[in-house]
mmCIF file of C-alpha atoms in Angstrom:
data_model
loop_
_atom_site.group_PDB
_atom_site.id
_atom_site.type_symbol
_atom_site.label_atom_id
_atom_site.label_comp_id
_atom_site.label_asym_id
_atom_site.label_seq_id
_atom_site.Cartn_x
_atom_site.Cartn_y
_atom_site.Cartn_z
ATOM 1 C CA MET A 82 145.162 90.197 80.982
ATOM 2 C CA ALA A 83 146.810 91.640 84.060
ATOM 3 C CA GLU A 84 144.947 91.223 87.322
ATOM 4 C CA VAL A 85 144.871 93.400 90.414
ATOM 5 C CA ARG A 86 145.794 91.953 93.787
ATOM 6 C CA GLU A 87 142.524 91.889 95.762
ATOM 7 C CA THR A 88 143.647 90.999 99.259
ATOM 8 C CA MET A 89 142.160 93.318 101.851
ATOM 9 C CA SER A 90 143.626 93.616 105.303
ATOM 10 C CA ALA A 91 141.604 92.765 108.385
ATOM 11 C CA ASN A 92 142.345 96.236 109.748
ATOM 12 C CA GLY A 93 141.077 97.853 106.575
ATOM 13 C CA ARG A 94 137.848 95.907 106.718
ATOM 14 C CA GLY A 95 137.249 96.622 110.373
ATOM 15 C CA SER A 96 137.732 100.358 110.151
ATOM 16 C CA ILE A 97 135.591 100.938 107.069
ATOM 17 C CA PRO A 98 131.919 99.950 107.307
ATOM 18 C CA LEU A 99 131.751 99.663 103.518
ATOM 19 C CA LEU A 100 134.278 96.843 103.680
ATOM 20 C CA SER A 101 132.543 94.847 106.393
ATOM 21 C CA PRO A 102 131.000 91.507 105.384
ATOM 22 C CA TYR A 103 127.265 91.120 104.887
ATOM 23 C CA LYS A 104 124.995 88.113 104.532
ATOM 24 C CA MET A 105 122.484 88.845 101.765
ATOM 25 C CA ALA A 106 120.004 85.961 101.919
ATOM 26 C CA ASN A 107 122.042 82.944 100.738
ATOM 27 C CA PHE A 108 124.975 85.077 99.564
ATOM 28 C CA ASN A 109 127.863 85.825 101.903
ATOM 29 C CA LEU A 110 129.312 89.101 100.655
ATOM 30 C CA SER A 111 132.816 90.088 101.660
ATOM 31 C CA HIS A 112 132.004 93.815 101.528
ATOM 32 C CA ARG A 113 129.117 96.262 100.940
ATOM 33 C CA ILE A 114 130.388 97.844 97.690
ATOM 34 C CA VAL A 115 128.295 96.851 94.665
ATOM 35 C CA LEU A 116 128.972 97.463 90.985
ATOM 36 C CA ALA A 117 125.905 99.393 89.853
ATOM 37 C CA PRO A 118 124.191 98.490 86.565
ATOM 38 C CA LEU A 119 125.791 100.701 83.916
ATOM 39 C CA THR A 120 124.753 100.842 80.270
ATOM 40 C CA ARG A 121 127.933 100.817 78.153
ATOM 41 C CA CYS A 122 126.642 100.343 74.565
ATOM 42 C CA ARG A 123 129.354 97.885 73.554
ATOM 43 C CA SER A 124 127.275 94.773 72.877
ATOM 44 C CA TYR A 125 127.381 94.824 69.102
ATOM 45 C CA GLY A 126 124.172 93.576 67.564
ATOM 46 C CA ASN A 127 122.761 93.201 71.104
ATOM 47 C CA MET A 128 125.216 90.367 71.726
ATOM 48 C CA PRO A 129 127.561 90.367 74.751
ATOM 49 C CA GLN A 130 131.158 90.508 73.517
ATOM 50 C CA PRO A 131 134.450 89.031 74.782
ATOM 51 C CA HIS A 132 135.557 92.470 75.981
ATOM 52 C CA ALA A 133 132.641 92.414 78.445
ATOM 53 C CA ALA A 134 134.299 89.457 80.158
ATOM 54 C CA VAL A 135 137.409 91.574 80.659
ATOM 55 C CA TYR A 136 135.429 94.582 81.861
ATOM 56 C CA TYR A 137 133.368 92.730 84.476
ATOM 57 C CA SER A 138 136.179 90.482 85.698
ATOM 58 C CA GLN A 139 138.366 93.554 86.242
ATOM 59 C CA ARG A 140 135.725 94.830 88.688
ATOM 60 C CA THR A 141 135.284 91.521 90.492
ATOM 61 C CA THR A 142 136.398 90.855 94.034
ATOM 62 C CA ASN A 143 136.024 87.588 95.877
ATOM 63 C CA ASP A 144 132.422 87.399 97.155
ATOM 64 C CA GLY A 145 131.675 90.876 95.853
ATOM 65 C CA LEU A 146 128.359 91.656 94.152
ATOM 66 C CA LEU A 147 128.133 92.931 90.579
ATOM 67 C CA ILE A 148 124.963 93.898 88.712
ATOM 68 C CA SER A 149 125.118 93.734 84.947
ATOM 69 C CA GLU A 150 124.249 96.545 82.601
ATOM 70 C CA ALA A 151 120.578 96.771 81.646
ATOM 71 C CA THR A 152 119.845 93.679 79.571
ATOM 72 C CA ILE A 153 116.901 93.545 77.176
ATOM 73 C CA VAL A 154 114.110 91.016 77.766
ATOM 74 C CA SER A 155 112.702 91.075 74.218
ATOM 75 C CA GLU A 156 113.210 92.702 70.841
ATOM 76 C CA THR A 157 110.665 95.405 71.740
ATOM 77 C CA GLY A 158 112.626 96.330 74.871
ATOM 78 C CA LEU A 159 115.614 98.039 73.274
ATOM 79 C CA GLY A 160 116.113 101.676 74.225
ATOM 80 C CA TYR A 161 119.770 102.320 73.360
ATOM 81 C CA PRO A 162 121.892 100.965 70.501
ATOM 82 C CA GLU A 163 124.302 98.091 71.161
ATOM 83 C CA SER A 164 122.753 97.122 74.509
ATOM 84 C CA PRO A 165 122.885 93.417 75.379
ATOM 85 C CA GLY A 166 119.879 91.147 75.224
ATOM 86 C CA ILE A 167 119.009 87.848 76.825
ATOM 87 C CA TRP A 168 115.956 86.711 74.881
ATOM 88 C CA THR A 169 117.692 84.429 72.348
ATOM 89 C CA LYS A 170 119.736 81.258 72.715
ATOM 90 C CA GLU A 171 122.667 82.969 70.982
ATOM 91 C CA GLN A 172 122.633 85.778 73.536
ATOM 92 C CA VAL A 173 122.536 83.289 76.387
ATOM 93 C CA GLU A 174 125.571 81.500 74.955
ATOM 94 C CA ALA A 175 127.393 84.820 74.532
ATOM 95 C CA TRP A 176 126.748 85.702 78.199
ATOM 96 C CA LYS A 177 128.173 82.425 79.487
ATOM 97 C CA PRO A 178 131.895 83.303 79.177
ATOM 98 C CA VAL A 179 131.214 86.741 80.687
ATOM 99 C CA VAL A 180 129.552 85.189 83.728
ATOM 100 C CA GLU A 181 132.254 82.539 83.932
ATOM 101 C CA ALA A 182 134.946 85.232 84.012
ATOM 102 C CA VAL A 183 133.268 86.813 87.043
ATOM 103 C CA HIS A 184 132.796 83.477 88.794
ATOM 104 C CA ASN A 185 136.403 82.524 88.151
ATOM 105 C CA ARG A 186 137.410 85.467 90.312
ATOM 106 C CA GLY A 187 134.918 84.601 93.022
ATOM 107 C CA GLY A 188 132.269 87.207 92.237
ATOM 108 C CA ILE A 189 128.491 87.108 92.590
ATOM 109 C CA PHE A 190 126.759 88.304 89.434
ATOM 110 C CA PHE A 191 123.134 89.413 88.960
ATOM 111 C CA CYS A 192 121.683 90.211 85.540
ATOM 112 C CA GLN A 193 119.556 93.353 85.378
ATOM 113 C CA ILE A 194 116.588 92.540 83.126
ATOM 114 C CA TRP A 195 115.029 95.511 81.369
ATOM 115 C CA HIS A 196 112.459 96.862 78.973
ATOM 116 C CA ALA A 197 112.816 100.494 77.928
ATOM 117 C CA GLY A 198 109.158 101.014 77.058
ATOM 118 C CA ARG A 199 108.527 104.445 75.562
ATOM 119 C CA ALA A 200 112.181 105.451 76.091
ATOM 120 C CA SER A 201 113.030 104.210 72.615
ATOM 121 C CA ASN A 202 112.958 105.079 68.944
ATOM 122 C CA SER A 203 111.033 103.350 66.161
ATOM 123 C CA GLU A 204 114.315 102.709 64.359
ATOM 124 C CA LEU A 205 115.284 100.395 67.224
ATOM 125 C CA GLN A 206 111.965 98.537 67.194
ATOM 126 C CA PRO A 207 110.912 95.490 65.160
ATOM 127 C CA ASN A 208 109.576 96.564 61.773
ATOM 128 C CA ALA A 209 110.121 100.218 62.774
ATOM 129 C CA GLU A 210 106.987 100.071 64.916
ATOM 130 C CA ALA A 211 106.165 102.477 67.739
ATOM 131 C CA PRO A 212 107.697 101.698 71.129
ATOM 132 C CA ILE A 213 105.249 100.210 73.622
ATOM 133 C CA SER A 214 104.226 101.703 76.959
ATOM 134 C CA CYS A 215 101.365 102.044 79.396
ATOM 135 C CA THR A 216 100.405 105.203 77.504
ATOM 136 C CA ASP A 217 100.499 106.828 74.104
ATOM 137 C CA LYS A 218 102.023 109.986 75.613
ATOM 138 C CA GLY A 219 105.572 110.505 74.404
ATOM 139 C CA ILE A 220 108.677 111.948 76.030
ATOM 140 C CA THR A 221 108.964 115.615 75.077
ATOM 141 C CA THR A 222 112.225 116.811 76.619
ATOM 142 C CA SER A 223 114.754 115.350 74.192
ATOM 143 C CA ALA A 224 116.348 118.220 72.290
ATOM 144 C CA ASP A 225 117.093 116.067 69.253
ATOM 145 C CA GLY A 226 113.671 114.440 69.134
ATOM 146 C CA PHE A 227 115.139 110.973 69.661
ATOM 147 C CA TRP A 228 112.148 109.453 71.447
ATOM 148 C CA SER A 229 109.349 108.210 69.194
ATOM 149 C CA PRO A 230 105.678 108.483 70.188
ATOM 150 C CA PRO A 231 104.702 105.227 71.946
ATOM 151 C CA ARG A 232 101.767 102.906 71.503
ATOM 152 C CA GLN A 233 99.647 102.077 74.540
ATOM 153 C CA LEU A 234 99.656 98.369 75.287
ATOM 154 C CA ARG A 235 96.279 96.655 75.162
ATOM 155 C CA THR A 236 95.225 94.972 78.389
ATOM 156 C CA ASP A 237 95.500 91.539 76.786
ATOM 157 C CA GLU A 238 99.103 92.254 75.690
ATOM 158 C CA ILE A 239 100.410 92.952 79.187
ATOM 159 C CA PRO A 240 100.710 89.269 80.218
ATOM 160 C CA LEU A 241 102.943 88.755 77.182
ATOM 161 C CA ILE A 242 105.395 91.348 78.512
ATOM 162 C CA VAL A 243 105.279 89.748 81.964
ATOM 163 C CA ASN A 244 106.192 86.491 80.273
ATOM 164 C CA ASP A 245 109.130 88.161 78.516
ATOM 165 C CA PHE A 246 110.585 89.006 81.933
ATOM 166 C CA ARG A 247 109.965 85.449 83.136
ATOM 167 C CA LEU A 248 111.784 83.991 80.149
ATOM 168 C CA ALA A 249 114.630 86.494 80.533
ATOM 169 C CA ALA A 250 115.041 85.352 84.134
ATOM 170 C CA ARG A 251 115.107 81.715 83.030
ATOM 171 C CA ASN A 252 117.679 82.562 80.373
ATOM 172 C CA SER A 253 119.780 84.411 82.954
ATOM 173 C CA MET A 254 119.967 81.256 85.031
ATOM 174 C CA GLU A 255 120.878 79.283 81.914
ATOM 175 C CA ALA A 256 123.705 81.759 81.270
ATOM 176 C CA GLY A 257 125.001 81.100 84.788
ATOM 177 C CA PHE A 258 124.016 84.300 86.591
ATOM 178 C CA ASP A 259 123.437 84.040 90.337
ATOM 179 C CA GLY A 260 120.234 86.057 90.169
ATOM 180 C CA VAL A 261 118.381 88.828 88.384
ATOM 181 C CA GLU A 262 117.599 92.427 89.182
ATOM 182 C CA ILE A 263 114.261 93.563 87.763
ATOM 183 C CA HIS A 264 114.728 97.080 86.402
ATOM 184 C CA ALA A 265 111.700 99.019 87.615
ATOM 185 C CA ALA A 266 113.352 102.429 87.793
ATOM 186 C CA ASN A 267 114.765 105.350 85.811
ATOM 187 C CA GLY A 268 111.705 106.046 83.667
ATOM 188 C CA TYR A 269 111.606 102.712 81.816
ATOM 189 C CA LEU A 270 108.609 100.486 81.118
ATOM 190 C CA ILE A 271 107.812 99.151 84.590
ATOM 191 C CA GLU A 272 108.144 102.577 86.174
ATOM 192 C CA GLN A 273 106.026 104.085 83.399
ATOM 193 C CA PHE A 274 103.199 101.898 84.688
ATOM 194 C CA MET A 275 103.842 102.722 88.352
ATOM 195 C CA LYS A 276 103.844 106.526 88.183
ATOM 196 C CA ASP A 277 100.720 108.616 87.704
ATOM 197 C CA GLY A 278 102.655 111.287 85.805
ATOM 198 C CA VAL A 279 102.804 108.836 82.897
ATOM 199 C CA ASN A 280 100.160 106.168 83.460
ATOM 200 C CA ASP A 281 96.806 107.420 82.185
ATOM 201 C CA ARG A 282 95.131 104.024 81.822
ATOM 202 C CA THR A 283 91.540 103.336 82.835
ATOM 203 C CA ASP A 284 91.787 99.534 83.078
ATOM 204 C CA GLU A 285 93.041 97.395 85.974
ATOM 205 C CA TYR A 286 96.597 98.638 85.318
ATOM 206 C CA GLY A 287 95.806 102.322 85.814
ATOM 207 C CA GLY A 288 94.244 104.762 88.234
ATOM 208 C CA SER A 289 94.830 103.665 91.827
ATOM 209 C CA LEU A 290 98.270 103.070 93.291
ATOM 210 C CA GLU A 291 97.479 99.383 93.600
ATOM 211 C CA ASN A 292 96.495 99.173 89.934
ATOM 212 C CA ARG A 293 99.553 101.074 88.731
ATOM 213 C CA CYS A 294 101.869 98.757 90.661
ATOM 214 C CA ARG A 295 100.083 95.625 89.450
ATOM 215 C CA PHE A 296 102.335 95.170 86.399
ATOM 216 C CA ALA A 297 105.522 95.376 88.462
ATOM 217 C CA LEU A 298 104.285 92.895 91.032
ATOM 218 C CA GLU A 299 103.019 90.483 88.385
ATOM 219 C CA ILE A 300 106.542 90.457 86.957
ATOM 220 C CA VAL A 301 108.057 89.819 90.386
ATOM 221 C CA GLU A 302 105.627 86.960 90.975
ATOM 222 C CA ALA A 303 106.245 85.390 87.569
ATOM 223 C CA VAL A 304 110.024 85.617 87.938
ATOM 224 C CA ALA A 305 109.870 84.234 91.483
ATOM 225 C CA LYS A 306 107.877 81.235 90.296
ATOM 226 C CA GLU A 307 110.402 80.659 87.513
ATOM 227 C CA ILE A 308 113.743 80.978 89.327
ATOM 228 C CA GLY A 309 112.917 81.329 93.043
ATOM 229 C CA SER A 310 112.549 84.465 95.133
ATOM 230 C CA ASP A 311 115.995 83.925 96.648
ATOM 231 C CA ARG A 312 117.558 84.988 93.343
ATOM 232 C CA ILE A 313 115.663 88.240 92.773
ATOM 233 C CA GLY A 314 116.420 91.893 93.392
ATOM 234 C CA ILE A 315 114.525 94.920 92.105
ATOM 235 C CA ARG A 316 115.537 98.493 91.355
ATOM 236 C CA LEU A 317 113.121 101.344 92.119
ATOM 237 C CA SER A 318 113.407 105.137 91.867
ATOM 238 C CA PRO A 319 110.160 106.482 93.352
ATOM 239 C CA PHE A 320 111.512 109.987 93.971
ATOM 240 C CA ALA A 321 113.191 110.503 90.602
ATOM 241 C CA ASP A 322 111.631 112.049 87.518
ATOM 242 C CA GLN A 323 113.972 110.685 84.871
ATOM 243 C CA LEU A 324 112.555 110.612 81.337
ATOM 244 C CA GLU A 325 109.534 112.624 82.516
ATOM 245 C CA CYS A 326 108.475 109.778 84.766
ATOM 246 C CA SER A 327 107.212 111.323 87.994
ATOM 247 C CA ASP A 328 104.563 110.589 90.585
ATOM 248 C CA SER A 329 102.333 112.931 92.568
ATOM 249 C CA ASN A 330 102.996 111.043 95.815
ATOM 250 C CA PRO A 331 106.368 109.295 95.657
ATOM 251 C CA GLU A 332 106.377 108.645 99.407
ATOM 252 C CA ALA A 333 103.226 106.574 99.133
ATOM 253 C CA LEU A 334 104.590 104.738 96.085
ATOM 254 C CA ALA A 335 107.849 103.928 97.875
ATOM 255 C CA ILE A 336 106.184 102.519 100.980
ATOM 256 C CA TYR A 337 103.510 100.641 99.036
ATOM 257 C CA MET A 338 106.086 98.875 96.888
ATOM 258 C CA ALA A 339 108.375 98.086 99.836
ATOM 259 C CA ASN A 340 105.516 96.463 101.734
ATOM 260 C CA ALA A 341 104.122 94.682 98.679
ATOM 261 C CA LEU A 342 107.515 93.198 97.820
ATOM 262 C CA ASN A 343 107.776 91.598 101.259
ATOM 263 C CA LYS A 344 105.146 89.088 100.182
ATOM 264 C CA TYR A 345 107.613 87.597 97.700
ATOM 265 C CA ASN A 346 110.668 87.389 100.007
ATOM 266 C CA ILE A 347 113.029 88.701 97.351
ATOM 267 C CA VAL A 348 116.706 89.178 98.160
ATOM 268 C CA TYR A 349 117.117 92.932 97.896
ATOM 269 C CA LEU A 350 115.533 96.254 97.060
ATOM 270 C CA HIS A 351 117.839 98.647 95.191
ATOM 271 C CA ALA A 352 116.616 102.230 95.631
ATOM 272 C CA VAL A 353 117.845 105.270 93.722
ATOM 273 C CA GLU A 354 118.350 108.469 95.694
ATOM 274 C CA PRO A 355 116.349 111.555 94.621
ATOM 275 C CA ARG A 356 118.273 113.342 91.895
ATOM 276 C CA THR A 357 117.279 116.706 93.360
ATOM 277 C CA LEU A 358 119.732 116.073 96.197
ATOM 278 C CA ARG A 359 122.718 115.825 93.878
ATOM 279 C CA SER A 360 125.298 118.570 94.028
ATOM 280 C CA GLY A 361 128.024 118.479 91.418
ATOM 281 C CA GLU A 362 129.573 115.034 91.559
ATOM 282 C CA SER A 363 128.562 114.172 95.138
ATOM 283 C CA CYS A 364 125.404 112.938 96.784
ATOM 284 C CA LYS A 365 124.114 113.605 100.264
ATOM 285 C CA THR A 366 122.071 110.601 101.213
ATOM 286 C CA SER A 367 118.563 111.749 102.013
ATOM 287 C CA TYR A 368 116.124 110.619 104.637
ATOM 288 C CA SER A 369 113.428 110.199 101.942
ATOM 289 C CA LEU A 370 114.301 106.531 101.562
ATOM 290 C CA LEU A 371 114.287 105.678 105.280
ATOM 291 C CA PRO A 372 110.577 104.734 105.467
ATOM 292 C CA MET A 373 111.140 102.503 102.468
ATOM 293 C CA ARG A 374 114.183 100.959 104.116
ATOM 294 C CA GLU A 375 112.254 100.383 107.346
ATOM 295 C CA ALA A 376 109.298 98.799 105.529
ATOM 296 C CA PHE A 377 111.298 96.355 103.388
ATOM 297 C CA LYS A 378 112.363 93.139 105.136
ATOM 298 C CA GLY A 379 115.226 92.094 102.849
ATOM 299 C CA ALA A 380 118.583 93.688 102.051
ATOM 300 C CA PHE A 381 118.349 97.392 101.208
ATOM 301 C CA MET A 382 120.738 98.891 98.660
ATOM 302 C CA VAL A 383 121.081 102.560 97.714
ATOM 303 C CA ALA A 384 122.585 104.262 94.668
ATOM 304 C CA GLY A 385 122.974 107.900 93.744
ATOM 305 C CA GLY A 386 126.494 109.191 93.333
ATOM 306 C CA CYS A 387 127.923 108.400 96.781
ATOM 307 C CA ASP A 388 131.635 108.786 97.377
ATOM 308 C CA ARG A 389 133.754 106.903 99.929
ATOM 309 C CA ALA A 390 132.884 109.160 102.865
ATOM 310 C CA GLU A 391 129.177 109.180 102.158
ATOM 311 C CA GLY A 392 129.168 105.430 101.586
ATOM 312 C CA LYS A 393 130.779 104.898 104.974
ATOM 313 C CA THR A 394 128.115 107.069 106.587
ATOM 314 C CA VAL A 395 125.264 105.264 104.834
ATOM 315 C CA ILE A 396 126.398 101.905 106.220
ATOM 316 C CA ALA A 397 127.489 103.175 109.648
ATOM 317 C CA GLU A 398 124.148 104.918 110.212
ATOM 318 C CA LYS A 399 122.252 101.868 108.896
ATOM 319 C CA LYS A 400 120.526 103.847 106.173
ATOM 320 C CA ALA A 401 121.284 100.902 103.898
ATOM 321 C CA ASP A 402 122.971 97.516 103.917
ATOM 322 C CA LEU A 403 124.738 97.938 100.564
ATOM 323 C CA VAL A 404 125.849 100.841 98.383
ATOM 324 C CA ALA A 405 125.982 100.643 94.583
ATOM 325 C CA PHE A 406 128.689 102.695 92.884
ATOM 326 C CA GLY A 407 128.502 103.588 89.210
ATOM 327 C CA ARG A 408 130.880 106.153 87.730
ATOM 328 C CA LEU A 409 133.520 105.629 90.432
ATOM 329 C CA PHE A 410 133.520 101.871 89.804
ATOM 330 C CA LEU A 411 133.542 102.426 86.045
ATOM 331 C CA ALA A 412 136.755 104.437 86.322
ATOM 332 C CA ASN A 413 138.322 102.458 89.175
ATOM 333 C CA PRO A 414 138.139 98.710 88.554
ATOM 334 C CA ASP A 415 139.778 98.131 91.942
ATOM 335 C CA LEU A 416 137.442 100.484 93.817
ATOM 336 C CA PRO A 417 137.131 98.368 97.004
ATOM 337 C CA LYS A 418 140.923 98.273 97.310
ATOM 338 C CA ARG A 419 141.184 102.028 96.758
ATOM 339 C CA PHE A 420 138.508 102.628 99.385
ATOM 340 C CA GLU A 421 140.360 100.405 101.840
ATOM 341 C CA LEU A 422 143.598 102.351 101.345
ATOM 342 C CA ASP A 423 141.861 105.725 100.853
ATOM 343 C CA ALA A 424 143.918 105.879 97.663
ATOM 344 C CA PRO A 425 143.471 108.493 94.922
ATOM 345 C CA LEU A 426 140.767 107.709 92.378
ATOM 346 C CA ASN A 427 140.988 107.763 88.597
ATOM 347 C CA ARG A 428 138.875 110.458 86.988
ATOM 348 C CA TYR A 429 136.177 109.149 84.700
ATOM 349 C CA ASP A 430 135.801 110.406 81.159
ATOM 350 C CA ARG A 431 132.127 111.023 80.473
ATOM 351 C CA SER A 432 132.759 111.314 76.718
ATOM 352 C CA THR A 433 133.617 107.585 76.576
ATOM 353 C CA PHE A 434 130.706 106.251 78.638
ATOM 354 C CA TYR A 435 128.650 105.143 75.630
ATOM 355 C CA THR A 436 131.134 104.870 72.789
ATOM 356 C CA LEU A 437 131.624 101.632 70.863
ATOM 357 C CA ASP A 438 135.347 101.221 71.540
ATOM 358 C CA PRO A 439 136.032 97.842 73.208
ATOM 359 C CA VAL A 440 138.990 99.233 75.191
ATOM 360 C CA VAL A 441 139.080 103.027 75.481
ATOM 361 C CA GLY A 442 137.027 104.220 78.415
ATOM 362 C CA TYR A 443 136.067 100.633 79.117
ATOM 363 C CA THR A 444 138.907 98.305 80.102
ATOM 364 C CA ASP A 445 141.853 100.729 80.054
ATOM 365 C CA TYR A 446 141.360 102.464 83.416
ATOM 366 C CA PRO A 447 144.493 101.717 85.489
ATOM 367 C CA PHE A 448 144.722 99.655 88.661
ATOM 368 C CA LEU A 449 146.709 100.644 91.724
ATOM 369 C CA GLU A 450 149.057 97.707 91.263
ATOM 370 C CA TYR A 451 149.358 94.698 89.032
ATOM 371 C CA VAL A 452 150.386 91.092 89.509
ATOM 372 C CA PRO A 453 151.048 88.730 86.620
ATOM 373 C CA ALA A 454 148.042 86.815 85.367
ATOM 374 C CA ASN A 455 148.083 83.112 86.242
#
């Protein structure tokens, strides 16, 4: 495999805030550009494949942070076909060479652990059962009727799901990851509990804001006890309404969670910008997240379609410490180098985002320059 030359000039780093170093807890990052978690649907049979090692290592820079695609914590957690899991020994073993490929190039790699909840189909579930959620209300907006009606979890079942996240975190460490990102955003299971537009429970996991956030914080606590708080990040999207997952007071939710998370001393909070602020393919970073940023004591990361100019502004104006890039990083494996040089960017091909091809639209995006592999 050909490799891109990663050396960045001191001048380039100094003039671009995105390329300035940052100390994130025990991790000394060489720049502020993060590979966002991106579902790619190329883990056949829910097993990470050798081509994933190529894909992630292509996007690795020395002391740069990468977050893996959403990785399933249990067999009930699957929401999209051919997504990777980390609940079996075989999956852990399959992840090891992928993680090793990133570490061999000096990268820092967090595994995003995930349960889709009601954002699933019975055909993807064990024994064709209904997907599980905080509710029995289904998602109604899918034109093709993909989402199956969910089953509301019993109160006594919820600790079992918390334990699935704990075990997934343990398995992530066994696979060699540097940490985990708990996926509590984008309309999936944890966020389904947090938001009152979905959560209609009457037990201790429903009703008040504190009750609705209980599940998320129990997961954080369990994972922290298992692997240490210094290896944990979390992704939240309080202002989004993806998969019909909205809240009547997202500001209160954002601040409550930011303050509550401080108790656990986790490494970072990864916040998704409100989708309503998107315009075409660009994102104007909002001020909606500033109270959340001010409340949280750890590293604050934002995601939401930023380009180079907006990313520079986010860091320069201290709206965030780190910026996660998705589609631009997908199509430009050497994105930090391109940002340093203000070089042209490859265009991404949306039609290949979720195909099964191990190369096309996955590892075939060109670099600026190549050097022979060692």
